[in-house]
PDB file of C-alpha atoms in Angstrom:
ATOM      1  CA  GLY A   1     -58.206  54.122 -54.437  1.00 46.00           C
ATOM      2  CA  THR A   2     -59.334  52.371 -57.587  1.00 45.00           C
ATOM      3  CA  ASN A   3     -61.948  53.589 -60.059  1.00 44.00           C
ATOM      4  CA  GLY A   4     -61.476  57.159 -58.861  1.00 45.00           C
ATOM      5  CA  LEU A   5     -62.694  56.391 -55.315  1.00 41.00           C
ATOM      6  CA  TYR A   6     -60.932  57.684 -52.230  1.00 40.00           C
ATOM      7  CA  PRO A   7     -60.273  55.456 -49.243  1.00 44.00           C
ATOM      8  CA  ARG A   8     -62.922  55.479 -46.505  1.00 44.00           C
ATOM      9  CA  CYS A   9     -60.622  57.382 -44.181  1.00 44.00           C
ATOM     10  CA  CYS A  10     -60.608  60.462 -46.367  1.00 43.00           C
ATOM     11  CA  TYR A  11     -62.889  62.919 -48.141  1.00 40.00           C
ATOM     12  CA  GLN A  12     -62.163  64.970 -51.281  1.00 45.00           C
ATOM     13  CA  MET A  13     -62.298  68.694 -50.585  1.00 41.00           C
ATOM     14  CA  ALA A  14     -61.008  71.031 -53.334  1.00 41.00           C
ATOM     15  CA  ALA A  15     -58.995  68.177 -54.789  1.00 44.00           C
ATOM     16  CA  ILE A  16     -57.260  67.632 -51.437  1.00 49.00           C
ATOM     17  CA  ARG A  17     -57.498  64.473 -49.383  1.00 56.00           C
ATOM     18  CA  VAL A  18     -58.506  65.410 -45.823  1.00 51.00           C
ATOM     19  CA  PRO A  19     -58.282  62.710 -43.157  1.00 58.00           C
ATOM     20  CA  LEU A  20     -61.589  62.004 -41.453  1.00 51.00           C
ATOM     21  CA  TRP A  21     -60.061  62.356 -37.973  1.00 48.00           C
ATOM     22  CA  LEU A  22     -58.965  65.897 -38.811  1.00 51.00           C
ATOM     23  CA  LEU A  23     -62.459  66.850 -39.924  1.00 48.00           C
ATOM     24  CA  LEU A  24     -64.006  65.431 -36.761  1.00 46.00           C
ATOM     25  CA  SER A  25     -61.472  67.008 -34.416  1.00 51.00           C
ATOM     26  CA  THR A  26     -61.893  70.403 -36.105  1.00 54.00           C
ATOM     27  CA  PHE A  27     -65.663  70.170 -35.767  1.00 48.00           C
ATOM     28  CA  ALA A  28     -65.379  69.153 -32.094  1.00 46.00           C
ATOM     29  CA  ALA A  29     -63.031  72.042 -31.333  1.00 49.00           C
ATOM     30  CA  PHE A  30     -65.375  74.502 -33.028  1.00 49.00           C
ATOM     31  CA  ALA A  31     -68.353  73.155 -31.089  1.00 46.00           C
ATOM     32  CA  LEU A  32     -66.425  73.432 -27.825  1.00 43.00           C
ATOM     33  CA  LEU A  33     -65.545  77.065 -28.534  1.00 45.00           C
ATOM     34  CA  LEU A  34     -69.192  77.881 -29.183  1.00 46.00           C
ATOM     35  CA  ARG A  35     -70.207  76.150 -25.963  1.00 44.00           C
ATOM     36  CA  LEU A  36     -67.605  78.010 -23.911  1.00 40.00           C
ATOM     37  CA  GLU A  37     -68.617  81.328 -25.438  1.00 42.00           C
ATOM     38  CA  SER A  38     -72.293  80.779 -24.691  1.00 42.00           C
ATOM     39  CA  SER A  39     -71.640  79.500 -21.152  1.00 41.00           C
ATOM     40  CA  ALA A  40     -69.613  82.608 -20.337  1.00 41.00           C
ATOM     41  CA  THR A  41     -72.718  84.792 -20.652  1.00 42.00           C
ATOM     42  CA  ALA A  42     -75.510  82.328 -19.885  1.00 49.00           C
ATOM     43  CA  PRO A  43     -77.029  82.146 -16.386  1.00 50.00           C
ATOM     44  CA  PRO A  44     -76.301  79.070 -14.265  1.00 52.00           C
ATOM     45  CA  PRO A  45     -78.562  76.037 -14.912  1.00 51.00           C
ATOM     46  CA  GLY A  46     -82.103  76.783 -13.787  1.00 54.00           C
ATOM     47  CA  LEU A  47     -81.317  80.187 -12.326  1.00 61.00           C
ATOM     48  CA  GLU A  48     -83.294  82.534 -14.505  1.00 55.00           C
ATOM     49  CA  PRO A  49     -84.727  85.227 -12.212  1.00 50.00           C
ATOM     50  CA  GLY A  50     -86.481  86.870 -15.175  1.00 52.00           C
ATOM     51  CA  GLU A  51     -89.143  84.177 -14.852  1.00 54.00           C
ATOM     52  CA  LEU A  52     -89.754  85.297 -11.249  1.00 57.00           C
ATOM     53  CA  PRO A  53     -89.240  89.084 -11.267  1.00 62.00           C
ATOM     54  CA  THR A  54     -89.963  89.336  -7.533  1.00 68.00           C
ATOM     55  CA  ALA A  55     -87.439  86.653  -6.533  1.00 77.00           C
ATOM     56  CA  ARG A  56     -84.719  87.659  -4.084  1.00 87.00           C
ATOM     57  CA  PHE A  57     -83.191  84.287  -3.207  1.00 91.00           C
ATOM     58  CA  GLY A  58     -81.722  81.349  -5.103  1.00 91.00           C
ATOM     59  CA  LEU A  59     -81.672  77.873  -3.548  1.00 91.00           C
ATOM     60  CA  VAL A  60     -78.263  76.182  -3.428  1.00 93.00           C
ATOM     61  CA  HIS A  61     -79.182  72.493  -3.252  1.00 91.00           C
ATOM     62  CA  VAL A  62     -76.359  70.781  -1.373  1.00 94.00           C
ATOM     63  CA  PRO A  63     -76.872  67.007  -1.760  1.00 91.00           C
ATOM     64  CA  LYS A  64     -78.542  65.174   1.142  1.00 91.00           C
ATOM     65  CA  THR A  65     -79.634  68.303   3.005  1.00 93.00           C
ATOM     66  CA  GLY A  66     -83.380  68.038   2.438  1.00 88.00           C
ATOM     67  CA  GLY A  67     -83.236  70.041  -0.776  1.00 84.00           C
ATOM     68  CA  LEU A  68     -85.789  67.849  -2.534  1.00 79.00           C
ATOM     69  CA  ALA A  69     -88.185  68.299   0.385  1.00 77.00           C
ATOM     70  CA  VAL A  70     -87.742  72.067   0.112  1.00 81.00           C
ATOM     71  CA  ARG A  71     -88.361  71.951  -3.637  1.00 76.00           C
ATOM     72  CA  HIS A  72     -91.516  69.879  -3.154  1.00 73.00           C
ATOM     73  CA  ALA A  73     -92.729  72.132  -0.339  1.00 68.00           C
ATOM     74  CA  LEU A  74     -92.261  75.313  -2.351  1.00 72.00           C
ATOM     75  CA  GLY A  75     -93.819  74.046  -5.578  1.00 61.00           C
ATOM     76  CA  ASP A  76     -95.541  76.971  -7.288  1.00 57.00           C
ATOM     77  CA  ARG A  77     -96.404  78.746  -4.069  1.00 63.00           C
ATOM     78  CA  CYS A  78     -93.281  80.884  -3.705  1.00 76.00           C
ATOM     79  CA  ASP A  79     -92.123  83.681  -5.978  1.00 80.00           C
ATOM     80  CA  ASP A  80     -89.323  84.765  -3.632  1.00 87.00           C
ATOM     81  CA  ILE A  81     -87.005  81.809  -4.317  1.00 88.00           C
ATOM     82  CA  VAL A  82     -85.606  80.588  -7.635  1.00 86.00           C
ATOM     83  CA  ILE A  83     -84.905  76.841  -7.755  1.00 83.00           C
ATOM     84  CA  GLU A  84     -82.409  75.233 -10.105  1.00 81.00           C
ATOM     85  CA  ARG A  85     -83.872  72.888 -12.699  1.00 75.00           C
ATOM     86  CA  ARG A  86     -81.008  70.387 -12.378  1.00 76.00           C
ATOM     87  CA  ALA A  87     -80.257  69.417  -8.805  1.00 76.00           C
ATOM     88  CA  HIS A  88     -76.769  69.989  -7.401  1.00 84.00           C
ATOM     89  CA  SER A  89     -75.719  72.215 -10.310  1.00 86.00           C
ATOM     90  CA  THR A  90     -75.573  75.568  -8.505  1.00 91.00           C
ATOM     91  CA  ALA A  91     -73.093  77.154  -6.095  1.00 95.00           C
ATOM     92  CA  GLU A  92     -73.296  80.357  -4.069  1.00 96.00           C
ATOM     93  CA  SER A  93     -71.271  82.208  -6.672  1.00 95.00           C
ATOM     94  CA  ASP A  94     -73.811  81.259  -9.362  1.00 94.00           C
ATOM     95  CA  VAL A  95     -76.660  82.722  -7.327  1.00 93.00           C
ATOM     96  CA  LEU A  96     -74.748  85.908  -6.541  1.00 94.00           C
ATOM     97  CA  LYS A  97     -73.822  86.274 -10.211  1.00 93.00           C
ATOM     98  CA  VAL A  98     -77.469  86.753 -11.191  1.00 91.00           C
ATOM     99  CA  GLY A  99     -78.141  89.236  -8.385  1.00 91.00           C
ATOM    100  CA  LEU A 100     -79.875  86.934  -5.891  1.00 92.00           C
ATOM    101  CA  ARG A 101     -79.107  85.988  -2.290  1.00 93.00           C
ATOM    102  CA  PRO A 102     -78.032  82.352  -1.767  1.00 95.00           C
ATOM    103  CA  LEU A 103     -80.218  80.181   0.463  1.00 94.00           C
ATOM    104  CA  VAL A 104     -78.322  77.117   1.694  1.00 96.00           C
ATOM    105  CA  VAL A 105     -79.292  74.225   3.980  1.00 95.00           C
ATOM    106  CA  LEU A 106     -76.272  72.813   5.844  1.00 96.00           C
ATOM    107  CA  ARG A 107     -75.991  69.349   7.373  1.00 96.00           C
ATOM    108  CA  ALA A 108     -73.372  67.824   9.671  1.00 96.00           C
ATOM    109  CA  PRO A 109     -70.613  66.544   7.313  1.00 97.00           C
ATOM    110  CA  LEU A 110     -70.342  63.002   8.659  1.00 96.00           C
ATOM    111  CA  GLU A 111     -74.108  62.585   8.687  1.00 95.00           C
ATOM    112  CA  ARG A 112     -74.263  63.864   5.100  1.00 95.00           C
ATOM    113  CA  LEU A 113     -71.474  61.494   4.012  1.00 95.00           C
ATOM    114  CA  GLN A 114     -73.261  58.465   5.436  1.00 94.00           C
ATOM    115  CA  SER A 115     -76.576  59.534   3.917  1.00 91.00           C
ATOM    116  CA  SER A 116     -74.854  59.932   0.547  1.00 89.00           C
ATOM    117  CA  PHE A 117     -73.404  56.428   0.810  1.00 89.00           C
ATOM    118  CA  ASP A 118     -76.757  54.920   1.821  1.00 86.00           C
ATOM    119  CA  PHE A 119     -78.498  56.723  -1.021  1.00 83.00           C
ATOM    120  CA  TRP A 120     -75.896  55.606  -3.562  1.00 79.00           C
ATOM    121  CA  GLN A 121     -75.983  52.005  -2.392  1.00 77.00           C
ATOM    122  CA  GLN A 122     -79.617  51.445  -1.477  1.00 73.00           C
ATOM    123  CA  GLY A 123     -81.519  54.081  -3.438  1.00 65.00           C
ATOM    124  CA  SER A 124     -84.601  55.735  -1.988  1.00 54.00           C
ATOM    125  CA  SER A 125     -88.363  55.466  -1.918  1.00 52.00           C
ATOM    126  CA  GLU A 126     -88.559  57.078  -5.367  1.00 53.00           C
ATOM    127  CA  LEU A 127     -85.318  55.793  -6.839  1.00 53.00           C
ATOM    128  CA  SER A 128     -84.325  52.158  -6.545  1.00 53.00           C
ATOM    129  CA  ALA A 129     -80.581  51.601  -6.607  1.00 46.00           C
ATOM    130  CA  LEU A 130     -80.951  48.503  -8.755  1.00 46.00           C
ATOM    131  CA  SER A 131     -83.123  50.158 -11.412  1.00 51.00           C
ATOM    132  CA  ARG A 132     -80.882  53.118 -12.156  1.00 51.00           C
ATOM    133  CA  GLY A 133     -79.108  53.405 -15.439  1.00 53.00           C
ATOM    134  CA  ASN A 134     -78.335  51.013 -18.214  1.00 54.00           C
ATOM    135  CA  PRO A 135     -77.597  47.260 -17.886  1.00 56.00           C
ATOM    136  CA  GLN A 136     -73.863  47.770 -18.412  1.00 51.00           C
ATOM    137  CA  ALA A 137     -73.680  50.263 -15.549  1.00 58.00           C
ATOM    138  CA  THR A 138     -75.719  47.979 -13.302  1.00 61.00           C
ATOM    139  CA  LEU A 139     -73.365  45.067 -13.939  1.00 62.00           C
ATOM    140  CA  LEU A 140     -70.286  47.247 -13.479  1.00 62.00           C
ATOM    141  CA  LEU A 141     -71.394  48.823 -10.216  1.00 68.00           C
ATOM    142  CA  LYS A 142     -73.261  45.906  -8.645  1.00 72.00           C
ATOM    143  CA  PRO A 143     -70.177  44.620  -6.751  1.00 72.00           C
ATOM    144  CA  ALA A 144     -69.675  48.068  -5.228  1.00 76.00           C
ATOM    145  CA  ARG A 145     -73.140  47.925  -3.672  1.00 78.00           C
ATOM    146  CA  ARG A 146     -72.068  45.003  -1.520  1.00 84.00           C
ATOM    147  CA  LEU A 147     -69.440  47.137   0.217  1.00 90.00           C
ATOM    148  CA  PRO A 148     -70.390  47.877   3.847  1.00 93.00           C
ATOM    149  CA  TRP A 149     -70.165  51.377   5.326  1.00 94.00           C
ATOM    150  CA  GLU A 150     -67.010  50.560   7.292  1.00 95.00           C
ATOM    151  CA  GLY A 151     -65.361  49.136   4.148  1.00 95.00           C
ATOM    152  CA  PHE A 152     -66.316  52.262   2.211  1.00 95.00           C
ATOM    153  CA  LEU A 153     -64.705  54.479   4.855  1.00 97.00           C
ATOM    154  CA  ASP A 154     -61.557  52.367   4.883  1.00 97.00           C
ATOM    155  CA  GLY A 155     -61.274  52.539   1.096  1.00 96.00           C
ATOM    156  CA  LEU A 156     -61.986  56.263   1.061  1.00 96.00           C
ATOM    157  CA  LEU A 157     -59.416  57.169   3.711  1.00 97.00           C
ATOM    158  CA  ASN A 158     -56.739  54.473   3.461  1.00 95.00           C
ATOM    159  CA  GLY A 159     -54.638  54.410   0.296  1.00 94.00           C
ATOM    160  CA  SER A 160     -53.531  50.809   0.904  1.00 96.00           C
ATOM    161  CA  SER A 161     -57.018  49.488   1.674  1.00 96.00           C
ATOM    162  CA  PRO A 162     -58.248  46.482  -0.339  1.00 95.00           C
ATOM    163  CA  HIS A 163     -61.454  48.526  -0.814  1.00 95.00           C
ATOM    164  CA  ARG A 164     -59.629  51.533  -2.261  1.00 94.00           C
ATOM    165  CA  ALA A 165     -60.616  51.003  -5.901  1.00 91.00           C
ATOM    166  CA  THR A 166     -64.242  50.305  -5.022  1.00 89.00           C
ATOM    167  CA  ALA A 167     -64.541  53.387  -2.820  1.00 91.00           C
ATOM    168  CA  GLN A 168     -62.998  55.561  -5.517  1.00 90.00           C
ATOM    169  CA  LEU A 169     -65.437  54.129  -8.047  1.00 84.00           C
ATOM    170  CA  ILE A 170     -68.327  55.089  -5.772  1.00 84.00           C
ATOM    171  CA  VAL A 171     -67.286  58.691  -5.139  1.00 88.00           C
ATOM    172  CA  ASN A 172     -66.236  59.314  -8.749  1.00 84.00           C
ATOM    173  CA  ALA A 173     -68.925  57.394 -10.670  1.00 75.00           C
ATOM    174  CA  PRO A 174     -69.770  59.666 -13.625  1.00 71.00           C
ATOM    175  CA  GLN A 175     -73.334  60.655 -14.403  1.00 63.00           C
ATOM    176  CA  ALA A 176     -73.083  59.001 -17.810  1.00 61.00           C
ATOM    177  CA  LEU A 177     -72.769  55.567 -16.212  1.00 61.00           C
ATOM    178  CA  ALA A 178     -76.261  55.556 -14.799  1.00 49.00           C
ATOM    179  CA  SER A 179     -77.962  58.758 -15.924  1.00 48.00           C
ATOM    180  CA  TRP A 180     -77.757  60.326 -12.526  1.00 52.00           C
ATOM    181  CA  ALA A 181     -75.099  62.348 -10.713  1.00 45.00           C
ATOM    182  CA  TRP A 182     -73.874  59.881  -8.116  1.00 63.00           C
ATOM    183  CA  SER A 183     -70.558  61.652  -7.659  1.00 78.00           C
ATOM    184  CA  ALA A 184     -72.289  64.962  -6.881  1.00 84.00           C
ATOM    185  CA  HIS A 185     -73.453  63.543  -3.555  1.00 87.00           C
ATOM    186  CA  PHE A 186     -69.834  63.121  -2.481  1.00 92.00           C
ATOM    187  CA  HIS A 187     -68.589  66.531  -3.589  1.00 92.00           C
ATOM    188  CA  PRO A 188     -67.069  68.576  -0.762  1.00 95.00           C
ATOM    189  CA  LEU A 189     -69.254  71.283   0.726  1.00 96.00           C
ATOM    190  CA  ARG A 190     -66.928  73.920  -0.711  1.00 96.00           C
ATOM    191  CA  ARG A 191     -68.175  72.944  -4.186  1.00 95.00           C
ATOM    192  CA  PHE A 192     -71.520  74.532  -3.249  1.00 96.00           C
ATOM    193  CA  VAL A 193     -70.627  76.955  -0.442  1.00 97.00           C
ATOM    194  CA  ASP A 194     -67.823  78.615  -2.364  1.00 96.00           C
ATOM    195  CA  LYS A 195     -68.191  82.199  -1.127  1.00 95.00           C
ATOM    196  CA  GLU A 196     -69.656  82.315   2.413  1.00 95.00           C
ATOM    197  CA  ASP A 197     -70.899  85.721   1.391  1.00 94.00           C
ATOM    198  CA  PRO A 198     -72.551  87.988   4.005  1.00 93.00           C
ATOM    199  CA  ARG A 199     -75.651  88.033   1.802  1.00 93.00           C
ATOM    200  CA  SER A 200     -76.069  84.260   2.069  1.00 96.00           C
ATOM    201  CA  VAL A 201     -78.574  82.707   4.460  1.00 95.00           C
ATOM    202  CA  TYR A 202     -77.747  79.326   6.008  1.00 96.00           C
ATOM    203  CA  VAL A 203     -80.343  77.022   7.597  1.00 95.00           C
ATOM    204  CA  CYS A 204     -79.152  74.144   9.767  1.00 95.00           C
ATOM    205  CA  TYR A 205     -80.601  70.785   8.744  1.00 94.00           C
ATOM    206  CA  SER A 206     -82.745  68.626  11.010  1.00 92.00           C
ATOM    207  CA  ARG A 207     -84.760  65.693   9.715  1.00 87.00           C
ATOM    208  CA  ARG A 208     -87.521  66.391  12.221  1.00 88.00           C
ATOM    209  CA  LEU A 209     -87.377  70.188  12.540  1.00 90.00           C
ATOM    210  CA  LEU A 210     -86.461  71.349   9.044  1.00 89.00           C
ATOM    211  CA  ALA A 211     -89.915  72.814   8.353  1.00 87.00           C
ATOM    212  CA  GLN A 212     -89.856  74.892  11.549  1.00 89.00           C
ATOM    213  CA  ARG A 213     -86.329  76.116  10.892  1.00 91.00           C
ATOM    214  CA  LEU A 214     -87.170  77.140   7.341  1.00 90.00           C
ATOM    215  CA  ALA A 215     -90.306  78.947   8.546  1.00 88.00           C
ATOM    216  CA  CYS A 216     -88.292  80.770  11.203  1.00 91.00           C
ATOM    217  CA  MET A 217     -85.723  81.832   8.609  1.00 91.00           C
ATOM    218  CA  ALA A 218     -88.465  82.992   6.243  1.00 89.00           C
ATOM    219  CA  ALA A 219     -90.001  85.195   8.911  1.00 90.00           C
ATOM    220  CA  ALA A 220     -86.623  86.697   9.814  1.00 91.00           C
ATOM    221  CA  VAL A 221     -85.475  87.597   6.288  1.00 90.00           C
ATOM    222  CA  GLY A 222     -88.891  88.412   4.842  1.00 87.00           C
ATOM    223  CA  VAL A 223     -89.365  85.422   2.531  1.00 86.00           C
ATOM    224  CA  ARG A 224     -93.023  85.139   1.542  1.00 81.00           C
ATOM    225  CA  CYS A 225     -93.177  81.352   1.327  1.00 79.00           C
ATOM    226  CA  LEU A 226     -94.931  78.574   3.196  1.00 74.00           C
ATOM    227  CA  PHE A 227     -92.693  75.791   4.465  1.00 71.00           C
ATOM    228  CA  ASN A 228     -95.144  74.028   6.744  1.00 60.00           C
ATOM    229  CA  ALA A 229     -95.623  71.231   4.183  1.00 52.00           C
ATOM    230  CA  THR A 230     -91.943  70.257   4.247  1.00 52.00           C
ATOM    231  CA  GLY A 231     -91.488  66.574   5.030  1.00 52.00           C
ATOM    232  CA  ASN A 232     -89.091  63.697   4.503  1.00 52.00           C
ATOM    233  CA  VAL A 233     -89.477  63.505   0.716  1.00 50.00           C
ATOM    234  CA  ASN A 234     -87.760  60.651  -1.133  1.00 49.00           C
ATOM    235  CA  PRO A 235     -86.217  59.164   2.034  1.00 52.00           C
ATOM    236  CA  THR A 236     -83.059  57.135   1.634  1.00 51.00           C
ATOM    237  CA  ARG A 237     -83.341  53.379   1.978  1.00 49.00           C
ATOM    238  CA  ARG A 238     -81.178  52.180   4.858  1.00 51.00           C
ATOM    239  CA  ARG A 239     -79.919  48.818   5.929  1.00 52.00           C
ATOM    240  CA  LYS A 240     -81.051  47.535   9.302  1.00 51.00           C
ATOM    241  CA  ARG A 241     -79.416  50.508  11.017  1.00 52.00           C
ATOM    242  CA  ALA A 242     -81.937  52.780  12.727  1.00 48.00           C
ATOM    243  CA  ALA A 243     -82.621  56.074  10.961  1.00 47.00           C
ATOM    244  CA  SER A 244     -81.621  58.052  14.067  1.00 45.00           C
ATOM    245  CA  ALA A 245     -78.432  56.099  14.721  1.00 64.00           C
ATOM    246  CA  GLU A 246     -75.158  58.012  14.728  1.00 76.00           C
ATOM    247  CA  PRO A 247     -72.683  57.035  11.999  1.00 85.00           C
ATOM    248  CA  VAL A 248     -70.296  54.352  13.264  1.00 91.00           C
ATOM    249  CA  VAL A 249     -66.621  55.053  12.540  1.00 95.00           C
ATOM    250  CA  PRO A 250     -63.903  52.475  13.353  1.00 95.00           C
ATOM    251  CA  PRO A 251     -61.452  53.996  15.886  1.00 96.00           C
ATOM    252  CA  HIS A 252     -58.442  53.734  13.565  1.00 95.00           C
ATOM    253  CA  LEU A 253     -60.242  55.830  10.945  1.00 97.00           C
ATOM    254  CA  LEU A 254     -61.289  58.699  13.224  1.00 96.00           C
ATOM    255  CA  ALA A 255     -58.179  60.814  12.655  1.00 97.00           C
ATOM    256  CA  PRO A 256     -58.056  60.461   8.842  1.00 97.00           C
ATOM    257  CA  LEU A 257     -61.804  61.077   8.677  1.00 97.00           C
ATOM    258  CA  ARG A 258     -61.410  64.329  10.612  1.00 97.00           C
ATOM    259  CA  ARG A 259     -58.769  65.431   8.114  1.00 97.00           C
ATOM    260  CA  TYR A 260     -60.929  64.395   5.156  1.00 97.00           C
ATOM    261  CA  LEU A 261     -63.935  66.368   6.417  1.00 97.00           C
ATOM    262  CA  SER A 262     -62.004  69.236   8.018  1.00 97.00           C
ATOM    263  CA  ASP A 263     -63.044  71.948   5.546  1.00 98.00           C
ATOM    264  CA  ASP A 264     -66.678  70.816   5.502  1.00 98.00           C
ATOM    265  CA  GLU A 265     -66.672  70.711   9.283  1.00 97.00           C
ATOM    266  CA  ALA A 266     -65.217  74.228   9.533  1.00 97.00           C
ATOM    267  CA  ILE A 267     -67.955  75.638   7.276  1.00 97.00           C
ATOM    268  CA  PHE A 268     -70.667  73.807   9.185  1.00 97.00           C
ATOM    269  CA  ARG A 269     -69.391  74.931  12.585  1.00 96.00           C
ATOM    270  CA  ARG A 270     -69.159  78.568  11.507  1.00 95.00           C
ATOM    271  CA  HIS A 271     -72.850  78.645  10.679  1.00 95.00           C
ATOM    272  CA  CYS A 272     -74.423  75.835  12.715  1.00 95.00           C
ATOM    273  CA  GLY A 273     -71.941  75.012  15.472  1.00 92.00           C
ATOM    274  CA  ALA A 274     -74.020  76.620  18.215  1.00 91.00           C
ATOM    275  CA  CYS A 275     -77.321  75.166  17.085  1.00 92.00           C
ATOM    276  CA  ALA A 276     -79.072  73.129  19.758  1.00 92.00           C
ATOM    277  CA  ALA A 277     -80.470  69.811  18.571  1.00 90.00           C
ATOM    278  CA  GLU A 278     -84.036  70.739  19.566  1.00 92.00           C
ATOM    279  CA  ALA A 279     -83.914  74.362  18.335  1.00 94.00           C
ATOM    280  CA  SER A 280     -86.821  75.302  16.088  1.00 92.00           C
ATOM    281  CA  CYS A 281     -84.951  78.387  14.859  1.00 94.00           C
ATOM    282  CA  CYS A 282     -81.448  77.776  13.589  1.00 94.00           C
ATOM    283  CA  HIS A 283     -80.042  79.914  10.788  1.00 93.00           C
ATOM    284  CA  SER A 284     -77.491  82.624  10.093  1.00 91.00           C
ATOM    285  CA  GLY A 285     -77.465  85.535   7.687  1.00 84.00           C
ATOM    286  CA  ARG A 286     -78.867  89.023   7.394  1.00 74.00           C
ATOM    287  CA  ASP A 287     -82.342  89.919   8.599  1.00 67.00           C
ATOM    288  CA  ALA A 288     -85.031  91.518   6.450  1.00 51.00           C
ATOM    289  CA  ALA A 289     -83.786  95.009   7.252  1.00 46.00           C
ATOM    290  CA  GLY A 290     -80.302  94.150   6.021  1.00 45.00           C
ATOM    291  CA  GLY A 291     -78.588  94.056   9.410  1.00 43.00           C
ATOM    292  CA  ALA A 292     -76.001  91.332   9.946  1.00 44.00           C
ATOM    293  CA  GLN A 293     -77.091  88.562  12.281  1.00 47.00           C
ATOM    294  CA  GLY A 294     -73.579  87.247  12.612  1.00 37.00           C
ATOM    295  CA  ARG A 295     -72.026  83.932  11.711  1.00 36.00           C
ATOM    296  CA  ARG A 296     -73.689  81.989  14.522  1.00 38.00           C
ATOM    297  CA  PRO A 297     -77.283  80.778  14.321  1.00 36.00           C
ATOM    298  CA  ARG A 298     -79.709  83.637  14.948  1.00 37.00           C
ATOM    299  CA  ASP A 299     -81.975  81.915  17.417  1.00 34.00           C
ATOM    300  CA  LEU A 300     -81.137  78.869  19.521  1.00 30.00           C
ATOM    301  CA  HIS A 301     -84.325  78.514  21.543  1.00 33.00           C
ATOM    302  CA  SER A 302     -86.408  75.379  21.095  1.00 29.00           C
TER     303      SER A 302
END
């Protein structure tokens, strides 16, 4: 440069011109190494049992399984269960890693998929779909919210569907777009139930009977918590479809949908397949004495 000045792209270090991009990339690489090193020894997000020395369980919050209702119901009244600070950030392996037993609520895969879509598109009583995120994200994703459930399924399962790009945008929308983890709601169940460890306890979801099923589980495994306040917290907004209505799947999409949900369905059936719809006790795992209850729900009476 003139007058002894270096170009803006460079800095003078020990009489050597160093490109700015090299400085930035070196700094970024160094920061990434520090982050990886710290994450290798740090506990999973929100799972710090030292804060609750009597805790024996860690909640694995699978999206759209009543996890928020459980979190609200527990509040500060339970020292037996550690709850993650950031929802949907913890898997079974994370809980086991810190010496706790995973507590997981499981929901029928198709029902969970439709609830995830409704929640993404319509929001909930506490979270309006149209108020999430920044203006750019709202403008970008607004067309996707007009997609009906049947169109979403077609785009999700059919590679040649005219709705393919929109469906992929929905299930892969990054958290940075709207400051909330939309894509986490569409993660496969294996992302959270990654071990199916004998120490895990699984409770089968029911919108109406979840409190009773959690209370039954607590009595069986010796959890000293009160679940009788569990309710339908932050319910998903739905279109005119009734809340109790079964998900409608076009006949030509039944086979590809079964393939898409096959692993989720296998996990759900192993732990909840024998659960009667009106059963007030419906869980699997080990009892308080440590004996195995088996992979089927412990109690199927209503």
